[in-house]
CSV table of C-alpha atoms in Angstrom, one decimal:
chain,number,residue,atom,x,y,z
A,1,MET,CA,75.3,107.1,-107.9
A,2,LYS,CA,77.0,104.0,-105.7
A,3,GLN,CA,79.3,102.6,-108.3
A,4,PRO,CA,83.1,103.3,-107.4
A,5,PHE,CA,84.1,106.6,-109.5
A,6,GLN,CA,87.3,104.9,-110.3
A,7,ILE,CA,85.9,102.4,-112.0
A,8,ALA,CA,84.1,105.4,-114.2
A,9,VAL,CA,87.4,106.6,-114.8
A,10,GLU,CA,88.8,103.3,-116.1
A,11,ARG,CA,85.7,102.6,-118.3
A,12,HIS,CA,85.2,105.9,-119.9
A,13,GLY,CA,88.7,107.9,-119.4
A,14,ALA,CA,89.8,106.9,-122.9
A,15,THR,CA,86.5,107.6,-124.5
A,16,VAL,CA,86.4,111.3,-122.8
A,17,LEU,CA,90.0,112.0,-123.8
A,18,ARG,CA,88.9,111.3,-127.8
A,19,VAL,CA,86.1,113.7,-127.4
A,20,CYS,CA,88.4,116.3,-126.1
A,21,ARG,CA,91.4,115.7,-128.4
A,22,ALA,CA,88.7,115.6,-131.4
A,23,THR,CA,87.2,119.0,-130.0
A,24,LEU,CA,90.7,121.0,-129.1
A,25,GLY,CA,93.3,118.7,-130.8
A,26,ALA,CA,95.7,116.5,-128.9
A,27,GLY,CA,97.5,118.7,-126.5
A,28,PRO,CA,97.5,120.3,-122.9
A,29,ASP,CA,94.1,121.7,-123.5
A,30,ALA,CA,92.7,118.7,-124.1
A,31,ASP,CA,94.3,117.1,-121.2
A,32,ASP,CA,93.0,120.2,-119.1
A,33,ALA,CA,89.3,119.4,-121.0
A,34,TRP,CA,90.0,115.7,-119.5
A,35,SER,CA,90.7,116.6,-116.2
A,36,GLU,CA,88.0,119.4,-115.7
A,37,THR,CA,85.5,116.9,-117.0
A,38,PHE,CA,86.0,114.3,-114.1
A,39,LEU,CA,86.7,116.7,-111.6
A,40,ALA,CA,83.2,117.8,-112.2
A,41,ALA,CA,81.8,114.4,-112.7
A,42,LEU,CA,83.6,113.7,-109.3
A,43,ARG,CA,81.7,116.5,-107.6
A,44,ALA,CA,78.6,115.3,-109.0
A,45,TRP,CA,78.8,111.8,-108.4
A,46,PRO,CA,77.0,111.2,-105.4
A,47,GLU,CA,73.9,112.7,-106.5
A,48,LEU,CA,74.0,110.9,-109.9
A,49,ASP,CA,70.8,109.0,-110.8
A,50,GLU,CA,71.6,105.1,-110.3
A,51,PHE,CA,70.4,104.6,-114.1
A,52,THR,CA,72.3,107.1,-115.7
A,53,ASN,CA,74.0,106.1,-118.9
A,54,VAL,CA,77.3,107.1,-117.2
A,55,GLU,CA,79.4,107.3,-120.8
A,56,ALA,CA,77.2,109.3,-122.4
A,57,TRP,CA,76.7,111.7,-119.7
A,58,LEU,CA,80.5,112.3,-119.3
A,59,VAL,CA,80.7,112.6,-123.3
A,60,ARG,CA,78.0,115.4,-122.8
A,61,VAL,CA,80.4,117.2,-119.8
A,62,ALA,CA,83.3,116.5,-121.7
A,63,TYR,CA,81.9,118.7,-124.6
A,64,ARG,CA,80.8,121.3,-122.9
A,65,LYS,CA,84.1,121.7,-120.9
A,66,ALA,CA,86.1,121.1,-123.9
A,67,ILE,CA,84.1,123.9,-126.1
A,68,ASP,CA,84.5,126.4,-123.0
A,69,LEU,CA,88.2,125.8,-123.5
A,70,ALA,CA,87.8,126.4,-127.0
A,71,ARG,CA,86.3,129.6,-126.4
A,72,ALA,CA,89.1,131.0,-123.7
A,73,ARG,CA,91.5,129.9,-126.2
A,74,ALA,CA,90.1,131.7,-129.0
A,75,ARG,CA,89.8,135.0,-126.3
A,76,ARG,CA,93.7,134.4,-125.5
A,77,ALA,CA,94.5,134.0,-128.9
A,78,VAL,CA,96.5,137.0,-130.3
A,79,PRO,CA,95.9,138.0,-133.8
A,80,LEU,CA,99.1,137.4,-136.1
A,81,ASP,CA,100.6,135.2,-134.0
A,82,PRO,CA,101.9,132.7,-135.7
A,83,LEU,CA,99.8,128.9,-135.7
A,84,PRO,CA,100.4,127.1,-132.8
A,85,GLU,CA,102.6,124.1,-133.2
A,86,ALA,CA,101.6,120.9,-133.9
A,87,PRO,CA,100.7,119.2,-130.9
A,88,THR,CA,102.7,116.1,-129.8
A,89,THR,CA,101.8,113.7,-127.5
A,90,ASP,CA,103.4,110.7,-126.3
A,91,ASP,CA,101.2,108.3,-128.8
A,92,GLY,CA,104.2,108.0,-131.2
A,93,ASP,CA,102.6,107.7,-134.5
A,94,ALA,CA,99.0,107.8,-133.5
A,95,PHE,CA,98.9,111.7,-133.3
A,96,PHE,CA,98.6,112.1,-137.1
A,97,TRP,CA,94.8,111.0,-136.7
A,98,TRP,CA,94.1,113.7,-134.1
A,99,ASP,CA,96.0,116.4,-136.8
A,100,ALA,CA,93.6,115.4,-139.3
A,101,VAL,CA,90.8,115.1,-136.8
A,102,ALA,CA,91.6,118.6,-135.6
A,103,ALA,CA,91.9,119.7,-139.4
A,104,LEU,CA,88.2,119.1,-140.6
A,105,PRO,CA,85.8,121.9,-140.5
A,106,GLU,CA,84.4,122.8,-137.0
A,107,ARG,CA,80.9,121.0,-137.5
A,108,GLN,CA,82.4,117.6,-138.8
A,109,ARG,CA,84.3,117.7,-136.3
A,110,LEU,CA,82.4,117.9,-133.5
A,111,ALA,CA,79.9,115.5,-134.9
A,112,VAL,CA,82.8,113.3,-135.5
A,113,ALA,CA,83.7,114.1,-131.6
A,114,CYS,CA,80.5,113.5,-129.9
A,115,HIS,CA,79.0,110.9,-132.4
A,116,TYR,CA,81.8,108.5,-133.8
A,117,LEU,CA,83.9,109.2,-130.7
A,118,GLY,CA,81.4,109.7,-128.0
A,119,GLY,CA,79.0,107.3,-129.2
A,120,LEU,CA,76.1,109.9,-128.7
A,121,PRO,CA,73.3,109.1,-130.9
A,122,HIS,CA,72.5,111.6,-133.5
A,123,ALA,CA,69.5,113.6,-132.2
A,124,GLU,CA,71.6,113.9,-129.1
A,125,THR,CA,74.7,115.3,-130.5
A,126,ALA,CA,71.9,117.6,-132.4
A,127,GLU,CA,70.8,118.7,-129.0
A,128,LEU,CA,74.8,119.9,-128.0
A,129,ILE,CA,76.1,121.0,-131.1
A,130,GLY,CA,73.1,122.3,-132.7
A,131,GLY,CA,71.2,121.8,-136.3
A,132,SER,CA,69.0,119.1,-137.0
A,133,PRO,CA,69.9,115.3,-136.5
A,134,ALA,CA,69.8,114.8,-140.1
A,135,ALA,CA,72.5,117.9,-140.5
A,136,VAL,CA,74.5,115.8,-137.7
A,137,ARG,CA,74.3,112.7,-139.5
A,138,ARG,CA,75.4,114.4,-142.8
A,139,ALA,CA,78.3,116.4,-140.8
A,140,ALA,CA,79.7,112.9,-138.8
A,141,ALA,CA,79.5,111.2,-142.3
A,142,ASP,CA,81.3,113.8,-144.2
A,143,GLY,CA,84.0,114.1,-141.4
A,144,ILE,CA,84.7,110.6,-141.7
A,145,ALA,CA,84.5,110.5,-145.6
A,146,ALA,CA,87.5,113.3,-145.4
A,147,LEU,CA,89.3,111.3,-143.0
A,148,ARG,CA,89.0,108.3,-144.8
A,149,ARG,CA,90.1,110.1,-148.3
A,150,ARG,CA,92.8,111.8,-146.3
A,151,PHE,CA,94.0,108.3,-145.3
A,152,ASP,CA,92.9,106.5,-148.7
A,153,SER,CA,96.6,105.6,-149.3
A,154,ILE,CA,96.4,103.7,-146.1
A,155,GLU,CA,94.3,100.0,-147.3
A,156,GLY,CA,91.7,98.9,-144.7
A,157,ILE,CA,92.1,101.4,-141.8
A,158,LEU,CA,89.3,103.2,-142.1
A,159,PRO,CA,86.0,101.5,-142.4
B,1,MET,CA,86.3,103.0,-135.2
B,2,THR,CA,87.9,103.9,-131.8
B,3,ASP,CA,90.8,101.7,-132.7
B,4,LEU,CA,91.5,104.2,-135.3
B,5,PHE,CA,92.0,107.1,-132.3
B,6,PRO,CA,94.4,105.4,-130.1
B,7,ILE,CA,94.9,106.8,-126.5
B,8,SER,CA,98.2,105.3,-124.7
B,9,ASP,CA,98.0,103.7,-121.8
B,10,SER,CA,100.6,106.5,-120.6
B,11,SER,CA,98.7,109.4,-121.5
B,12,LEU,CA,95.6,107.8,-119.5
B,13,ALA,CA,97.7,107.2,-116.6
B,14,GLU,CA,99.4,110.5,-116.5
B,15,LEU,CA,95.7,111.9,-116.3
B,16,ARG,CA,94.7,109.4,-113.8
B,17,GLY,CA,97.5,110.4,-111.5
B,18,ARG,CA,97.0,114.3,-112.2
B,19,LEU,CA,93.2,113.8,-111.4
B,20,ALA,CA,93.7,112.1,-108.1
B,21,THR,CA,96.2,115.2,-106.8
B,22,GLU,CA,93.5,117.8,-108.1
B,23,ALA,CA,90.5,116.0,-106.6
B,24,ALA,CA,92.2,115.4,-103.3
B,25,SER,CA,93.4,119.2,-103.1
B,26,ALA,CA,89.7,119.9,-104.2
B,27,GLY,CA,88.2,118.1,-101.1
B,28,LEU,CA,86.9,115.7,-103.6
B,29,LEU,CA,88.1,112.7,-102.3
B,30,ASP,CA,86.7,110.4,-99.6
B,31,LEU,CA,88.9,107.5,-100.7
B,32,THR,CA,92.4,107.2,-102.2
B,33,VAL,CA,93.2,103.5,-103.1
B,34,ARG,CA,96.4,101.7,-104.1
B,35,THR,CA,97.8,98.1,-104.7
B,36,VAL,CA,101.0,96.9,-103.9
B,37,ASP,CA,102.7,93.5,-104.3
B,38,SER,CA,103.5,91.4,-101.5
B,39,PRO,CA,104.9,88.0,-100.5
B,40,VAL,CA,101.0,87.1,-100.2
B,41,GLY,CA,100.0,88.4,-103.5
B,42,PRO,CA,98.8,91.7,-104.6
B,43,LEU,CA,97.2,93.9,-102.0
B,44,LEU,CA,94.7,96.9,-102.2
B,45,LEU,CA,95.0,99.5,-99.8
B,46,ALA,CA,92.4,102.2,-98.9
B,47,SER,CA,92.4,105.2,-96.9
B,48,THR,CA,90.4,107.8,-96.0
B,49,GLY,CA,91.5,111.3,-94.8
B,50,SER,CA,91.6,109.7,-91.1
B,51,GLY,CA,93.8,107.1,-92.1
B,52,LEU,CA,93.9,103.1,-93.6
B,53,VAL,CA,90.5,102.2,-93.7
B,54,ARG,CA,90.7,98.5,-95.6
B,55,VAL,CA,93.6,96.1,-96.8
B,56,ALA,CA,92.2,93.3,-99.1
B,57,PHE,CA,93.3,90.5,-100.9
B,58,GLU,CA,93.3,89.7,-103.9
B,59,ARG,CA,91.1,86.4,-104.0
B,60,GLU,CA,88.3,89.1,-102.1
B,61,GLY,CA,87.8,90.4,-105.8
B,62,PHE,CA,89.3,94.0,-106.0
B,63,ASP,CA,86.1,95.3,-107.9
B,64,ALA,CA,83.9,93.5,-105.1
B,65,VAL,CA,85.9,95.3,-102.8
B,66,LEU,CA,86.2,99.0,-104.4
B,67,GLN,CA,82.0,98.3,-104.6
B,68,SER,CA,81.9,97.4,-100.9
B,69,LEU,CA,84.0,101.0,-99.9
B,70,ALA,CA,81.7,102.6,-102.0
B,71,ASP,CA,78.6,101.4,-100.1
B,72,ARG,CA,79.7,101.7,-96.8
B,73,VAL,CA,81.9,105.0,-97.2
B,74,SER,CA,81.5,106.9,-100.1
B,75,PRO,CA,82.0,106.5,-104.1
B,76,ARG,CA,84.2,109.1,-104.6
B,77,ILE,CA,87.0,107.1,-105.1
B,78,LEU,CA,90.0,107.4,-106.9
B,79,GLU,CA,93.4,105.2,-107.5
B,80,ALA,CA,96.3,107.5,-106.7
B,81,PRO,CA,99.4,105.2,-107.6
B,82,SER,CA,101.8,107.3,-105.5
B,83,GLY,CA,99.4,107.6,-102.6
B,84,LEU,CA,99.5,106.0,-99.3
B,85,ASP,CA,103.1,105.9,-99.5
B,86,ASP,CA,103.6,105.2,-95.8
B,87,ALA,CA,101.3,102.1,-95.5
B,88,ALA,CA,102.8,100.8,-98.6
B,89,ARG,CA,106.4,101.4,-96.9
B,90,GLU,CA,105.4,99.9,-93.8
B,91,LEU,CA,104.2,96.9,-95.2
B,92,ASP,CA,107.3,96.4,-97.1
B,93,GLU,CA,109.3,96.8,-94.1
B,94,TYR,CA,107.3,94.2,-92.3
B,95,PHE,CA,107.4,91.7,-95.0
B,96,ASP,CA,111.3,92.2,-95.0
B,97,GLY,CA,111.3,91.0,-91.8
B,98,CYS,CA,112.5,94.4,-90.1
B,99,ARG,CA,109.1,96.0,-88.6
B,100,THR,CA,107.1,94.2,-86.0
B,101,SER,CA,104.1,96.7,-85.8
B,102,PHE,CA,102.5,99.3,-87.8
B,103,ASP,CA,102.4,102.8,-86.9
B,104,LEU,CA,99.9,104.2,-89.2
B,105,PRO,CA,96.7,106.3,-88.8
B,106,VAL,CA,94.1,104.1,-89.0
B,107,ASP,CA,90.5,104.6,-89.9
B,108,HIS,CA,87.9,102.1,-87.8
B,109,ALA,CA,84.8,103.1,-89.6
B,110,LEU,CA,84.1,99.8,-91.3
B,111,SER,CA,84.2,97.9,-87.6
B,112,ALA,CA,81.4,98.2,-85.0
B,113,GLY,CA,80.4,96.6,-81.9
B,114,PHE,CA,81.9,93.4,-80.7
B,115,ARG,CA,83.9,93.1,-83.7
B,116,ALA,CA,85.3,96.1,-83.4
B,117,ARG,CA,86.4,95.5,-80.0
B,118,VAL,CA,88.2,92.1,-80.8
B,119,GLN,CA,90.0,93.6,-83.8
B,120,ALA,CA,90.9,96.7,-81.2
B,121,PHE,CA,92.5,93.9,-79.1
B,122,LEU,CA,94.5,92.1,-82.0
B,123,PRO,CA,97.7,94.7,-82.0
B,124,HIS,CA,97.9,93.5,-78.6
B,125,ILE,CA,99.3,90.2,-79.6
B,126,ALA,CA,102.9,90.7,-79.9
B,127,TYR,CA,104.8,90.1,-83.3
B,128,GLY,CA,105.6,86.2,-83.2
B,129,ARG,CA,102.9,85.0,-80.6
B,130,THR,CA,99.9,83.4,-81.1
B,131,LEU,CA,96.5,83.1,-79.4
B,132,THR,CA,93.4,80.9,-79.8
B,133,TYR,CA,90.2,82.3,-80.6
B,134,LYS,CA,89.3,81.2,-76.7
B,135,GLU,CA,92.1,83.4,-75.6
B,136,VAL,CA,90.9,86.1,-77.5
B,137,ALA,CA,87.2,85.8,-76.5
B,138,GLU,CA,88.5,85.6,-72.7
B,139,ARG,CA,90.9,88.9,-73.2
B,140,VAL,CA,88.1,90.8,-74.4
B,141,GLY,CA,85.7,89.8,-71.5
B,142,ASN,CA,83.4,87.6,-73.2
B,143,PRO,CA,84.8,84.3,-72.6
B,144,ASN,CA,81.6,82.2,-74.4
B,145,ALA,CA,81.8,84.3,-77.7
B,146,VAL,CA,84.8,81.9,-79.3
B,147,ARG,CA,82.4,82.1,-82.8
B,148,ALA,CA,82.0,85.8,-82.5
B,149,VAL,CA,85.8,86.3,-82.0
B,150,GLY,CA,86.0,84.0,-85.1
B,151,THR,CA,83.6,86.2,-86.8
B,152,ALA,CA,85.4,89.4,-86.2
B,153,CYS,CA,88.6,88.1,-87.3
B,154,ALA,CA,87.3,86.8,-90.6
B,155,THR,CA,85.6,90.3,-91.0
B,156,ASN,CA,88.8,92.2,-89.7
B,157,PRO,CA,89.0,95.1,-92.5
B,158,LEU,CA,92.6,95.7,-91.8
B,159,PRO,CA,94.4,92.2,-92.1
B,160,ILE,CA,98.2,92.0,-91.9
B,161,VAL,CA,98.2,95.5,-89.8
B,162,VAL,CA,95.5,94.3,-87.7
B,163,PRO,CA,97.0,90.7,-87.1
B,164,CYS,CA,94.2,88.5,-87.2
B,165,HIS,CA,96.6,85.8,-88.7
B,166,ARG,CA,97.8,85.3,-85.1
B,167,VAL,CA,94.5,83.8,-83.8
B,168,LEU,CA,94.6,80.0,-84.0
B,169,ARG,CA,92.2,77.0,-83.3
B,170,SER,CA,92.5,75.7,-80.2
B,171,ASP,CA,93.7,72.2,-81.6
B,172,GLY,CA,96.5,74.3,-83.3
B,173,ALA,CA,94.9,74.3,-86.8
B,174,LEU,CA,95.1,77.2,-88.5
B,175,GLY,CA,91.7,78.3,-88.6
B,176,GLY,CA,90.2,80.1,-91.3
B,177,TYR,CA,91.7,83.4,-93.2
B,178,LEU,CA,90.3,85.8,-95.4
B,179,GLY,CA,93.4,85.9,-97.7
B,180,GLY,CA,93.7,82.0,-97.5
B,181,LEU,CA,95.2,79.6,-95.4
B,182,ASP,CA,98.6,80.0,-97.7
B,183,ALA,CA,98.8,83.6,-96.4
B,184,LYS,CA,98.3,82.9,-93.0
B,185,ARG,CA,100.8,80.7,-93.1
B,186,THR,CA,103.1,82.6,-94.9
B,187,LEU,CA,102.9,85.2,-92.2
B,188,LEU,CA,102.9,82.9,-89.4
B,189,ASP,CA,106.4,81.6,-90.7
B,190,LEU,CA,107.7,85.0,-91.4
B,191,GLU,CA,106.8,86.3,-87.7
B,192,SER,CA,108.9,83.1,-86.5
B,193,ARG,CA,111.9,83.7,-88.3
């Protein structure tokens, strides 16, 4: 890839962070997944094919990094510990969205992360998170419906 | 839809700064870039591990400059807002009028042949002085290469630091300048104070 890497960070940094936050919740783990994604991408960058869909490629890398971190976090977790405090970000009022996404059942959350936020087609999302494209479509739709119900009172915010 | 899952600019800026630091310490960064403000408009600075490799004016188009650095040096480029501190400081001092020459490690990777020879000579023109394209051609030992000297100045990858603005036409006209004639005039005025 001959595109300056900085351009990819500018264009896709926000999308990658959404995928990381949706998968891990907003907080230090999502930030770490974001960093690891772009470091891995920078390593591979010069050899990457010119015609790669960079955003989709980054979303797949981000998903895998996020899942690795989630597994590491699960190994670290000590049973009976209190739940971690709600993560805070400097996004002000916005982080209730991330809390809401984090509260979805896992498959819905991953489908929302990869498909709605990462922009991957259902078939590609299915390859990543497992299951059939139809099941992924359902999980993503259910996840969005759950978010819509949760914020039903805020008129017109969700499509 | 993504508008509903907002990411603040400050979160991203922090992550990008951290990425540049981590990439540099992992040896993955070939070029670091940063923009600074100046009396001749925003400047893009780029450095490799060996030193400052490019200074660009806004009118050159920063995206085009990044692309050309990617093509000619490496696409492993990241912006580091706190990087290139020495270059930024020396430029500040120059524009404040308290620095008359630059004392920075410089990477001449973007220059070759006769152009490199001319560009290597340019810092020998003292602050506040000027030479004509013809005089420079003579000084680098090729008196007939007046046009080539013009090209070498026009393609100087390190304007300001390598002072191609100190070269004028024989009739006293400014000649050309990558940063525009207003920028050339501003630099010459600054140096004549």
